[in-house]
Coordinates of C-alpha atoms in Angstrom, one line a residue:
M1 CA -22.1 -27.2 -10.2
T2 CA -24.3 -29.5 -12.1
P3 CA -27.2 -30.8 -9.9
G4 CA -29.8 -32.7 -11.8
T5 CA -29.9 -32.3 -15.5
I6 CA -29.4 -28.5 -15.5
R7 CA -26.0 -27.0 -15.6
V8 CA -25.8 -24.0 -13.3
T9 CA -23.2 -21.3 -13.5
E10 CA -22.8 -18.3 -11.3
R11 CA -23.1 -16.0 -14.3
D12 CA -26.5 -17.5 -15.1
L13 CA -27.7 -17.2 -11.5
D14 CA -26.4 -13.6 -11.3
A15 CA -28.2 -12.7 -14.5
A16 CA -31.5 -14.2 -13.3
L17 CA -31.0 -12.4 -9.9
R18 CA -30.6 -9.1 -11.7
R19 CA -33.7 -9.6 -13.9
L20 CA -35.9 -10.7 -10.9
L21 CA -34.8 -7.8 -8.8
A22 CA -35.5 -5.3 -11.7
A23 CA -38.9 -6.9 -12.1
S24 CA -39.6 -6.7 -8.4
D25 CA -38.6 -3.0 -8.3
R26 CA -41.2 -2.2 -11.0
V27 CA -44.0 -3.6 -8.9
D28 CA -45.6 -5.2 -11.9
P29 CA -47.1 -8.6 -11.1
V30 CA -47.2 -9.6 -14.7
V31 CA -43.5 -8.9 -15.4
F32 CA -42.3 -10.5 -12.2
A33 CA -44.4 -13.6 -12.7
R34 CA -42.9 -13.9 -16.2
E35 CA -39.3 -13.6 -15.0
H36 CA -40.0 -15.9 -12.0
D37 CA -41.3 -18.6 -14.4
A38 CA -38.2 -18.2 -16.6
A39 CA -35.9 -18.5 -13.7
A40 CA -37.6 -21.1 -11.6
D41 CA -35.8 -24.3 -12.9
L42 CA -32.4 -22.5 -12.7
L43 CA -32.9 -21.4 -9.1
A44 CA -34.2 -24.9 -8.1
A45 CA -31.1 -26.5 -9.4
A46 CA -28.7 -24.3 -7.2
T47 CA -27.8 -25.9 -3.9
D48 CA -25.6 -23.1 -2.3
P49 CA -27.5 -21.8 0.8
A50 CA -27.2 -18.2 -0.6
W51 CA -29.1 -19.3 -3.8
V52 CA -31.5 -21.4 -1.8
A53 CA -32.4 -18.3 0.2
W54 CA -33.0 -16.3 -3.0
R55 CA -35.2 -19.1 -4.4
H56 CA -37.5 -19.0 -1.4
A57 CA -37.5 -15.2 -1.2
F58 CA -38.6 -15.0 -4.8
D59 CA -41.2 -17.8 -4.2
A60 CA -42.5 -15.7 -1.3
R61 CA -43.0 -12.8 -3.6
R62 CA -44.6 -14.9 -6.3
A63 CA -47.0 -16.3 -3.7
L64 CA -48.0 -12.7 -2.8
V65 CA -48.6 -12.1 -6.5
D66 CA -50.9 -15.1 -6.5
A67 CA -52.6 -13.9 -3.3
D68 CA -51.5 -17.0 -1.4
G69 CA -50.6 -15.6 2.0
A70 CA -49.9 -19.0 3.6
A71 CA -47.5 -20.0 0.9
A72 CA -45.8 -16.6 1.1
T73 CA -45.3 -17.0 4.9
A74 CA -43.9 -20.5 4.4
A75 CA -41.4 -19.5 1.7
A76 CA -40.3 -16.5 3.7
G77 CA -39.6 -18.8 6.7
A78 CA -37.7 -21.1 4.5
A79 CA -35.6 -18.2 3.2
R80 CA -34.8 -17.0 6.6
T81 CA -33.6 -20.7 7.5
A82 CA -31.4 -20.8 4.4
L83 CA -29.9 -17.4 5.4
G84 CA -28.7 -18.9 8.6
G85 CA -26.1 -20.9 6.6
C86 CA -24.9 -17.9 4.7
P87 CA -21.6 -16.1 5.7
P88 CA -21.8 -12.3 6.6
S89 CA -21.5 -10.4 3.2
S90 CA -23.0 -7.7 1.2
L91 CA -24.9 -10.2 -0.8
T92 CA -26.4 -11.7 2.4
A93 CA -27.4 -8.1 3.4
L94 CA -29.0 -7.7 0.0
T95 CA -31.0 -11.0 0.5
L96 CA -32.1 -9.8 4.0
A97 CA -33.2 -6.4 2.7
Y98 CA -35.2 -8.0 -0.3
L99 CA -36.9 -10.4 2.2
A100 CA -37.8 -7.6 4.4
H101 CA -39.5 -5.8 1.6
V102 CA -41.5 -9.0 0.8
E103 CA -42.6 -9.1 4.4
A104 CA -43.6 -5.4 4.4
T105 CA -45.5 -6.0 1.2
A106 CA -47.3 -8.8 3.2
D107 CA -48.1 -6.3 5.9
H108 CA -45.9 -8.3 8.3
V109 CA -44.5 -5.2 10.0
D110 CA -42.5 -6.9 12.9
A111 CA -40.9 -9.4 10.6
A112 CA -40.0 -6.7 8.1
M113 CA -38.4 -4.5 10.6
L114 CA -36.4 -7.3 12.1
L115 CA -35.1 -8.2 8.8
A116 CA -34.4 -4.6 7.8
V117 CA -32.4 -4.0 11.0
D118 CA -30.3 -7.0 10.4
A119 CA -29.8 -6.1 6.8
S120 CA -28.8 -2.6 7.8
L121 CA -26.3 -3.7 10.4
L122 CA -24.7 -6.3 8.0
A123 CA -24.5 -3.7 5.2
E124 CA -22.6 -1.5 7.5
A125 CA -20.4 -4.2 8.9
S126 CA -19.5 -5.8 5.5
G127 CA -15.8 -4.8 4.8
G128 CA -14.1 -4.3 1.5
A129 CA -14.8 -2.0 -1.4
P130 CA -18.4 -1.3 -1.9
G131 CA -20.0 -3.3 -4.8
R132 CA -23.3 -3.7 -6.6
A133 CA -24.7 -5.9 -3.9
S134 CA -24.1 -3.2 -1.3
A135 CA -25.8 -0.6 -3.5
Q136 CA -28.8 -2.8 -4.1
A137 CA -29.1 -3.7 -0.4
H138 CA -29.7 0.1 0.2
V139 CA -32.3 0.2 -2.6
W140 CA -34.4 -2.5 -0.9
L141 CA -33.9 -1.1 2.6
S142 CA -35.1 2.2 1.4
L143 CA -38.1 0.6 -0.3
T144 CA -38.9 -1.4 2.8
L145 CA -38.7 1.6 5.2
G146 CA -40.8 3.6 2.8
A147 CA -43.4 0.8 2.7
L148 CA -43.5 1.1 6.5
D149 CA -44.0 4.8 6.5
L150 CA -40.5 5.4 7.8
E151 CA -39.9 8.0 5.2
Q152 CA -36.9 9.8 6.8
L153 CA -35.1 6.5 7.1
A154 CA -36.1 5.6 3.6
V155 CA -34.4 8.8 2.3
A156 CA -31.3 8.1 4.3
Q157 CA -30.9 4.7 2.8
A158 CA -31.4 6.0 -0.7
L159 CA -28.7 8.6 -0.2
Q160 CA -26.3 6.0 1.1
G161 CA -27.0 3.8 -1.8
S162 CA -26.5 6.6 -4.2
R163 CA -23.1 7.3 -2.6
V164 CA -22.1 3.6 -3.0
A165 CA -23.3 3.5 -6.6
A166 CA -21.4 6.8 -7.5
A167 CA -18.2 4.8 -7.1
L168 CA -19.4 1.8 -9.3
P169 CA -18.8 1.6 -13.1
D170 CA -22.4 0.5 -13.8
L171 CA -24.4 3.5 -14.9
G172 CA -27.6 1.6 -14.6
D173 CA -27.1 1.2 -10.9
R174 CA -26.3 5.0 -10.6
W175 CA -29.4 5.9 -12.5
Q176 CA -31.6 3.6 -10.4
L177 CA -30.3 5.1 -7.1
L178 CA -30.6 8.7 -8.3
R179 CA -34.2 8.0 -9.4
L180 CA -34.9 6.3 -6.1
C181 CA -33.4 9.3 -4.2
A182 CA -35.7 11.7 -6.2
Q183 CA -38.7 9.5 -5.5
Q184 CA -38.0 9.2 -1.6
H185 CA -37.3 12.9 -1.3
V186 CA -40.5 13.9 -3.1
E187 CA -42.5 11.3 -1.0
L188 CA -41.2 12.9 2.1
A189 CA -41.8 16.4 0.6
Q190 CA -45.5 15.4 0.1
T191 CA -45.8 14.5 3.8
R192 CA -44.3 17.8 4.7
C193 CA -46.7 19.6 2.5
R194 CA -49.6 17.8 4.1
R195 CA -48.4 19.0 7.6
G196 CA -48.1 22.5 6.4
E197 CA -44.3 22.5 6.5
D198 CA -44.0 24.3 3.0
E199 CA -40.4 25.5 3.5
R200 CA -39.1 22.1 4.4
A201 CA -41.1 20.5 1.5
G202 CA -39.6 22.9 -0.9
E203 CA -36.1 22.0 0.3
L204 CA -36.8 18.3 -0.2
A205 CA -38.3 18.9 -3.5
A206 CA -35.3 20.8 -4.7
V207 CA -33.1 17.8 -3.8
A208 CA -35.6 15.5 -5.7
L209 CA -35.3 17.8 -8.8
S210 CA -31.5 17.8 -8.5
C211 CA -31.3 14.0 -8.4
A212 CA -33.7 13.7 -11.3
T213 CA -31.5 16.2 -13.4
E214 CA -28.4 14.3 -12.5
A215 CA -30.0 11.0 -13.6
R216 CA -31.0 12.5 -16.9
E217 CA -27.4 13.7 -17.5
L218 CA -26.0 10.1 -17.3
D219 CA -25.2 8.4 -20.6
W220 CA -27.8 5.7 -19.8
E221 CA -31.0 4.6 -21.6
P222 CA -33.4 3.3 -18.9
E223 CA -36.4 1.1 -19.5
P224 CA -39.5 3.0 -20.7
A225 CA -41.3 2.2 -17.4
D226 CA -38.4 3.6 -15.4
Q227 CA -38.1 6.6 -17.5
D228 CA -41.9 7.3 -17.1
L229 CA -41.6 6.9 -13.4
L230 CA -38.8 9.5 -13.3
D231 CA -40.9 11.8 -15.4
V232 CA -43.8 11.5 -12.9
V233 CA -41.5 12.0 -9.9
Q234 CA -39.9 15.1 -11.4
A235 CA -43.3 16.8 -12.2
W236 CA -44.4 15.9 -8.6
A237 CA -41.3 17.5 -7.3
M238 CA -42.0 20.7 -9.3
A239 CA -45.5 20.7 -7.7
C240 CA -44.1 20.2 -4.1
A241 CA -41.8 23.1 -4.9
G242 CA -44.7 25.4 -5.7
D243 CA -44.7 25.3 -9.5
L244 CA -48.1 23.9 -10.0
D245 CA -48.7 25.2 -13.4
G246 CA -45.3 24.2 -14.6
A247 CA -45.9 20.6 -13.3
L248 CA -49.3 20.0 -14.8
G249 CA -48.3 19.9 -18.5
P250 CA -45.4 17.4 -18.1
L251 CA -47.5 15.3 -15.6
R252 CA -50.5 15.2 -18.1
R253 CA -48.2 14.0 -20.8
A254 CA -46.6 11.3 -18.6
H255 CA -50.1 10.2 -17.5
R256 CA -51.3 9.6 -21.2
R257 CA -48.1 7.7 -21.9
V258 CA -48.3 5.5 -18.8
H259 CA -52.0 4.7 -19.4
R260 CA -51.1 3.7 -22.9
D261 CA -48.0 1.5 -22.2
G262 CA -47.4 1.2 -18.4
G263 CA -48.1 -1.6 -15.9
V264 CA -50.8 -1.6 -13.3
W265 CA -48.8 -0.2 -10.4
L266 CA -47.3 2.6 -12.5
R267 CA -50.7 3.6 -13.7
G268 CA -51.9 3.8 -10.1
Y269 CA -48.9 5.8 -9.1
T270 CA -49.3 8.3 -11.8
D271 CA -53.1 8.6 -11.0
L272 CA -52.3 9.3 -7.5
V273 CA -49.7 12.0 -8.3
L274 CA -51.9 13.7 -10.8
A275 CA -54.9 13.5 -8.4
R276 CA -52.8 15.3 -5.7
L277 CA -51.8 18.0 -8.1
L278 CA -55.3 18.5 -9.4
G279 CA -56.8 18.5 -5.8
R280 CA -54.2 21.2 -4.8
L281 CA -55.1 23.3 -7.8
S282 CA -58.8 23.0 -7.0
R283 CA -58.2 24.1 -3.4
E284 CA -55.8 27.0 -4.1
R285 CA -57.2 28.4 -7.4
A286 CA -60.6 30.0 -7.6
G287 CA -62.7 28.1 -10.2
G288 CA -60.2 25.3 -10.2
G289 CA -62.8 22.7 -11.3
H290 CA -60.6 19.7 -10.9
A291 CA -62.1 18.2 -7.8
D292 CA -64.2 15.5 -9.5
E293 CA -61.4 14.5 -11.8
A294 CA -59.0 14.2 -8.8
T295 CA -61.6 11.9 -7.0
D296 CA -61.9 9.7 -9.9
L297 CA -58.2 9.4 -10.3
L298 CA -57.8 8.5 -6.5
V299 CA -60.5 5.7 -7.0
D300 CA -58.5 4.3 -9.9
A301 CA -55.2 4.5 -8.0
A302 CA -56.7 2.7 -5.0
G303 CA -57.8 -0.1 -7.3
A304 CA -54.4 -0.3 -8.9
F305 CA -52.5 -0.4 -5.5
A306 CA -55.0 -3.0 -4.2
A307 CA -54.4 -5.2 -7.2
T308 CA -50.6 -5.0 -6.9
G309 CA -50.4 -5.4 -3.1
D310 CA -49.2 -1.9 -2.3
R311 CA -51.0 -1.6 1.0
R312 CA -49.3 1.6 2.1
R313 CA -50.5 3.6 -1.0
Y314 CA -53.8 1.9 -0.9
R315 CA -54.3 3.3 2.5
Q316 CA -53.1 6.7 1.4
C317 CA -55.8 6.7 -1.4
L318 CA -58.5 5.7 1.1
L319 CA -57.7 8.5 3.4
E320 CA -57.3 11.2 0.6
L321 CA -60.7 10.0 -0.8
G322 CA -62.3 10.4 2.5
Q323 CA -60.9 13.9 2.9
A324 CA -61.6 14.9 -0.7
T325 CA -65.3 13.8 -0.7
A326 CA -65.9 15.4 2.7
A327 CA -64.6 18.7 1.3
Q328 CA -67.0 18.3 -1.7
G329 CA -70.0 18.0 0.7
R330 CA -70.5 14.3 0.2
P331 CA -70.6 13.0 3.8
A332 CA -71.9 9.5 3.2
E333 CA -69.3 8.8 0.6
A334 CA -66.6 10.3 2.8
L335 CA -67.7 8.1 5.7
H336 CA -67.4 5.0 3.5
W337 CA -63.7 5.9 2.5
L338 CA -62.8 6.8 6.0
E339 CA -64.2 3.7 7.5
A340 CA -62.3 1.6 5.0
Y341 CA -59.1 3.6 5.9
R342 CA -59.7 3.0 9.6
A343 CA -59.9 -0.7 9.1
E344 CA -56.7 -0.7 6.9
A345 CA -54.8 1.5 9.3
G346 CA -55.7 -0.8 12.3
R347 CA -54.0 -3.7 10.4
A348 CA -50.9 -1.6 9.8
H349 CA -49.9 -1.4 13.4
A350 CA -48.9 2.3 13.4
R351 CA -47.6 2.3 17.0
S352 CA -45.5 -0.7 16.2
R353 CA -43.9 1.1 13.3
E354 CA -43.0 4.0 15.5
L355 CA -41.4 1.7 18.1
W356 CA -39.4 -0.1 15.3
A357 CA -38.2 3.2 13.9
E358 CA -36.7 4.2 17.2
M359 CA -35.2 0.7 17.5
F360 CA -33.7 0.9 14.0
V361 CA -32.0 4.1 14.7
R362 CA -30.7 3.1 18.2
R363 CA -29.4 -0.3 16.9
S364 CA -27.7 1.4 14.1
R365 CA -26.0 3.8 16.5
L366 CA -25.1 1.0 18.8
R367 CA -23.5 -1.0 15.8
E368 CA -21.4 2.1 15.0
A369 CA -20.3 2.4 18.5
E370 CA -19.3 -1.3 18.6
R371 CA -17.5 -0.9 15.4
Q372 CA -15.5 2.0 16.6
A373 CA -14.7 0.2 19.9
A374 CA -13.5 -2.8 17.9
V375 CA -11.2 -0.6 15.8
L376 CA -9.9 1.0 19.0
R377 CA -9.3 -2.4 20.6
T378 CA -7.5 -3.5 17.4
Y379 CA -5.2 -0.5 17.5
A380 CA -4.6 -1.0 21.2
L381 CA -3.8 -4.7 21.2
E382 CA -2.5 -5.5 17.6
D383 CA 0.8 -4.7 16.0
P384 CA 0.0 -3.0 12.8
L385 CA 3.1 -4.3 11.0
T386 CA 2.9 -8.0 11.6
G387 CA -0.8 -8.5 12.6
L388 CA 0.5 -10.2 15.8
G389 CA -0.6 -9.1 19.2
N390 CA 1.5 -6.4 20.6
R391 CA 3.3 -6.0 24.0
R392 CA 0.2 -4.7 25.7
S393 CA -1.7 -7.7 24.4
A394 CA 1.0 -10.1 25.6
E395 CA 1.2 -8.5 29.0
R396 CA -2.7 -8.8 29.4
R397 CA -2.5 -12.5 28.4
L398 CA 0.3 -13.3 30.7
G399 CA -1.3 -11.7 33.6
T400 CA -4.2 -14.2 33.4
M401 CA -2.0 -17.3 33.4
P402 CA -1.3 -18.7 36.9
L403 CA 2.2 -20.2 37.5
G404 CA 2.7 -23.4 39.2
D405 CA -0.6 -25.2 38.4
A406 CA 0.7 -26.6 35.1
P407 CA 4.0 -26.2 33.1
L408 CA 4.4 -22.9 31.3
S409 CA 7.3 -21.9 29.0
L410 CA 8.1 -18.5 27.5
A411 CA 10.5 -18.0 24.6
V412 CA 12.0 -14.7 23.6
V413 CA 13.0 -14.5 19.9
D414 CA 15.4 -12.0 18.5
V415 CA 16.3 -11.4 14.8
D416 CA 20.1 -11.6 14.5
R417 CA 22.0 -8.5 13.2
F418 CA 18.7 -6.8 12.4
K419 CA 20.3 -3.3 12.6
E420 CA 22.6 -4.3 9.7
V421 CA 19.5 -5.1 7.6
N422 CA 18.1 -1.6 8.1
D423 CA 21.6 0.1 7.7
D424 CA 22.7 -1.9 4.6
T425 CA 19.4 -2.1 2.8
S426 CA 16.5 0.0 3.9
H427 CA 13.9 0.2 6.6
S428 CA 11.3 -1.1 4.2
H429 CA 13.4 -4.3 3.8
G430 CA 13.6 -4.4 7.6
D431 CA 9.9 -4.2 7.8
E432 CA 9.5 -7.1 5.3
V433 CA 11.9 -9.2 7.3
L434 CA 9.8 -8.7 10.4
R435 CA 6.6 -9.5 8.6
R436 CA 8.1 -12.8 7.3
V437 CA 9.6 -13.8 10.6
A438 CA 6.2 -13.3 12.2
D439 CA 4.6 -15.4 9.6
L440 CA 7.2 -18.2 10.1
L441 CA 6.7 -18.1 13.8
R442 CA 2.9 -18.3 13.4
E443 CA 3.3 -21.2 10.9
H444 CA 5.7 -23.4 12.7
C445 CA 4.7 -23.0 16.4
R446 CA 2.7 -25.6 18.1
T447 CA -1.1 -25.7 18.1
G448 CA -2.2 -23.6 21.1
D449 CA 1.0 -21.5 21.3
E450 CA 0.7 -17.8 21.0
V451 CA 3.1 -15.4 19.2
Y452 CA 3.4 -11.7 20.0
R453 CA 5.7 -8.9 18.8
W454 CA 7.2 -7.7 21.9
A455 CA 9.3 -4.7 20.7
G456 CA 11.4 -3.8 17.7
D457 CA 12.9 -7.0 16.3
E458 CA 12.0 -9.1 19.4
F459 CA 9.1 -11.6 19.6
L460 CA 7.6 -13.5 22.4
V461 CA 6.2 -17.1 22.2
V462 CA 4.0 -18.3 25.0
L463 CA 3.8 -22.1 25.2
P464 CA 1.1 -23.2 27.6
E465 CA 1.6 -26.5 29.4
A466 CA 5.0 -27.0 27.7
T467 CA 7.8 -28.5 29.8
E468 CA 11.4 -27.3 29.1
S469 CA 12.3 -30.2 26.8
Q470 CA 9.0 -29.6 24.8
A471 CA 9.7 -25.9 24.6
L472 CA 13.3 -26.5 23.4
L473 CA 12.1 -28.9 20.6
A474 CA 9.4 -26.4 19.5
M475 CA 11.8 -23.5 19.5
E476 CA 14.4 -25.4 17.6
R477 CA 11.9 -26.1 14.9
L478 CA 11.1 -22.3 14.7
R479 CA 14.8 -21.5 14.6
A480 CA 15.4 -23.9 11.8
A481 CA 12.4 -22.8 9.8
V482 CA 13.7 -19.2 9.8
A483 CA 17.2 -20.3 8.9
A484 CA 16.0 -22.4 6.0
A485 CA 13.6 -19.7 4.6
D486 CA 14.5 -18.3 1.1
W487 CA 15.4 -14.6 1.6
G488 CA 17.0 -14.2 -1.8
D489 CA 14.5 -11.9 -3.2
L490 CA 15.3 -9.2 -0.5
Q491 CA 19.0 -9.1 -1.6
L492 CA 20.1 -9.1 2.1
P493 CA 23.9 -9.1 3.0
E494 CA 23.4 -12.5 4.6
P495 CA 20.4 -14.9 5.4
V496 CA 18.2 -14.0 8.3
T497 CA 18.5 -16.1 11.5
V498 CA 17.1 -15.8 15.1
S499 CA 18.3 -16.4 18.5
I500 CA 15.9 -17.7 21.1
G501 CA 16.0 -17.9 24.9
V502 CA 13.7 -20.2 26.8
A503 CA 12.4 -20.2 30.4
T504 CA 10.0 -22.7 31.9
A505 CA 8.0 -22.3 35.2
P506 CA 8.0 -25.6 37.1
T507 CA 4.8 -26.9 38.8
R508 CA 4.5 -26.9 42.5
D509 CA 4.7 -30.7 42.8
T510 CA 8.2 -30.9 41.2
E511 CA 11.4 -30.7 43.1
Q512 CA 12.9 -28.1 40.9
A513 CA 13.6 -24.5 41.8
A514 CA 10.9 -22.4 43.3
V515 CA 8.1 -21.2 41.2
P516 CA 8.7 -17.7 39.9
S517 CA 6.7 -15.0 41.7
G518 CA 5.3 -13.8 38.5
W519 CA 5.5 -13.9 34.7
R520 CA 8.0 -10.9 34.7
S521 CA 10.5 -13.0 36.5
L522 CA 10.1 -15.9 34.0
F523 CA 10.4 -13.4 31.1
D524 CA 13.7 -12.0 32.6
T525 CA 15.0 -15.5 32.8
A526 CA 14.1 -16.2 29.2
D527 CA 15.7 -12.8 28.2
L528 CA 19.0 -13.8 30.0
H529 CA 19.1 -17.0 28.0
L530 CA 18.6 -15.0 24.8
F531 CA 21.5 -12.8 25.7
S532 CA 23.5 -16.0 26.2
A533 CA 22.5 -17.4 22.8
K534 CA 23.6 -14.1 21.2
R535 CA 27.0 -14.2 22.9
G536 CA 27.4 -17.8 22.0
G537 CA 27.3 -17.1 18.3
R538 CA 23.7 -16.4 17.4
N539 CA 21.2 -18.7 15.5
R540 CA 20.7 -21.0 18.4
V541 CA 18.3 -21.8 21.2
R542 CA 19.3 -21.7 24.9
A543 CA 17.6 -22.7 28.1
P544 CA 18.9 -23.5 31.6
G545 CA 18.2 -27.3 31.4
A546 CA 21.0 -29.6 32.6
G547 CA 23.8 -27.1 33.0
G548 CA 22.7 -24.8 30.2
T549 CA 22.1 -27.3 27.4
E550 CA 22.4 -25.6 24.0
R551 CA 20.6 -26.4 20.7
R552 CA 21.9 -25.3 17.3

């Protein structure tokens, strides 16, 4: 496509998308703004609804970087509108998940959860082999749920994404998901530690360490910032597992490296982790002497998170500052931090998040139940060989069709000498014959007619509102299509033909025979005429008509 003066290709758009997602994942405003500026003209030239949705989603994130809340809200709304024109797919699920994270970053809890639920349901429903878009959808769902303090759900999404990525050839995706799994597990481990659930925290930390080790074993060279984040997460996991001394050295080294080369958010994240480790050492070791340093690190971390729009971790820093300064005997300072935390927490709608968490789980379970029910309905009503409705489906349909109000015709179609196909060639050849006959019947029947596989090599065609003459013409067309088809590639003993028997239920206002008492009577009549067509030489259509008119 070439709108305007810019030539836009899917490859260019995909490359820009990958760069912008990577920049968003690193939560570095400067890097994201640079990538957004570079891709702005390219995205503006794309007219497909999927890319229009992406353009508005990235515009919304850029507006948040620029602290323009009104523009972010408008762009997010435009992205949702554009998504309404996108077909269900894993890429649409990814767009929804990314937009959910944008809304979570803006502290729009309800909007974020609505989008996250929709993204989750669509990611589960998208058929086909898992691809990169599917893996990335789980990345952004995990990050969104983590931002909403739904850590258990965030862990589950990271694990699901890691399973998808493990089947993909791109080692970068696998590395990213393993790092994310490690990070989400250690975040949850920290929460368990804070609640005094040390055993559970140790189990989660062990999983985080395992994921970090597996990521390091991949033949992949990540970006320095990503590698630094993994180093911080791994040291944090060691601390949550109880190895405080073993964690301190690696974390100090990572801290120096990050403060020399890292972005604002990563510096804040590293400060927070180191502050937590030093605070724990100060509490648990006599003469620890790290309390003041831990407090200073928390202040720096809070500033970094406020600057990058990470409201969740900003709130965490405020709470931990209040607790730390209170423990140090500085009540006035503690009151300042705790008041700031209370104001922030009030804006976070904690109860709303709990309700949405419950809804998220319930709707996911409902979706799975609906999917299973749909599979069972398919098995119950569809013939697996031909894809046509089966006999049960046909009987259900016929049971809803009243006789006598309008003309109704049935045609029973039988493949001639089908047993010889199986005996002289193979049953696989026989299956292929049935599939092709089914396709020919579907292709050449009238609009509105319905084709079913009745049993074996016998098919049923329902012709609503078809008089006998109309049904005979339609069935003659089907018979001729099968006879004229090319069967040479199957090396059959002779070309495939079909015999067809037709029966029509008259309306009550005609002077013809009485209306049949039910569809079974009508079917039996068509079946008798099929038998007559077989005895008459096969490859023909028969109906009662005027004295048993025969079509060849």
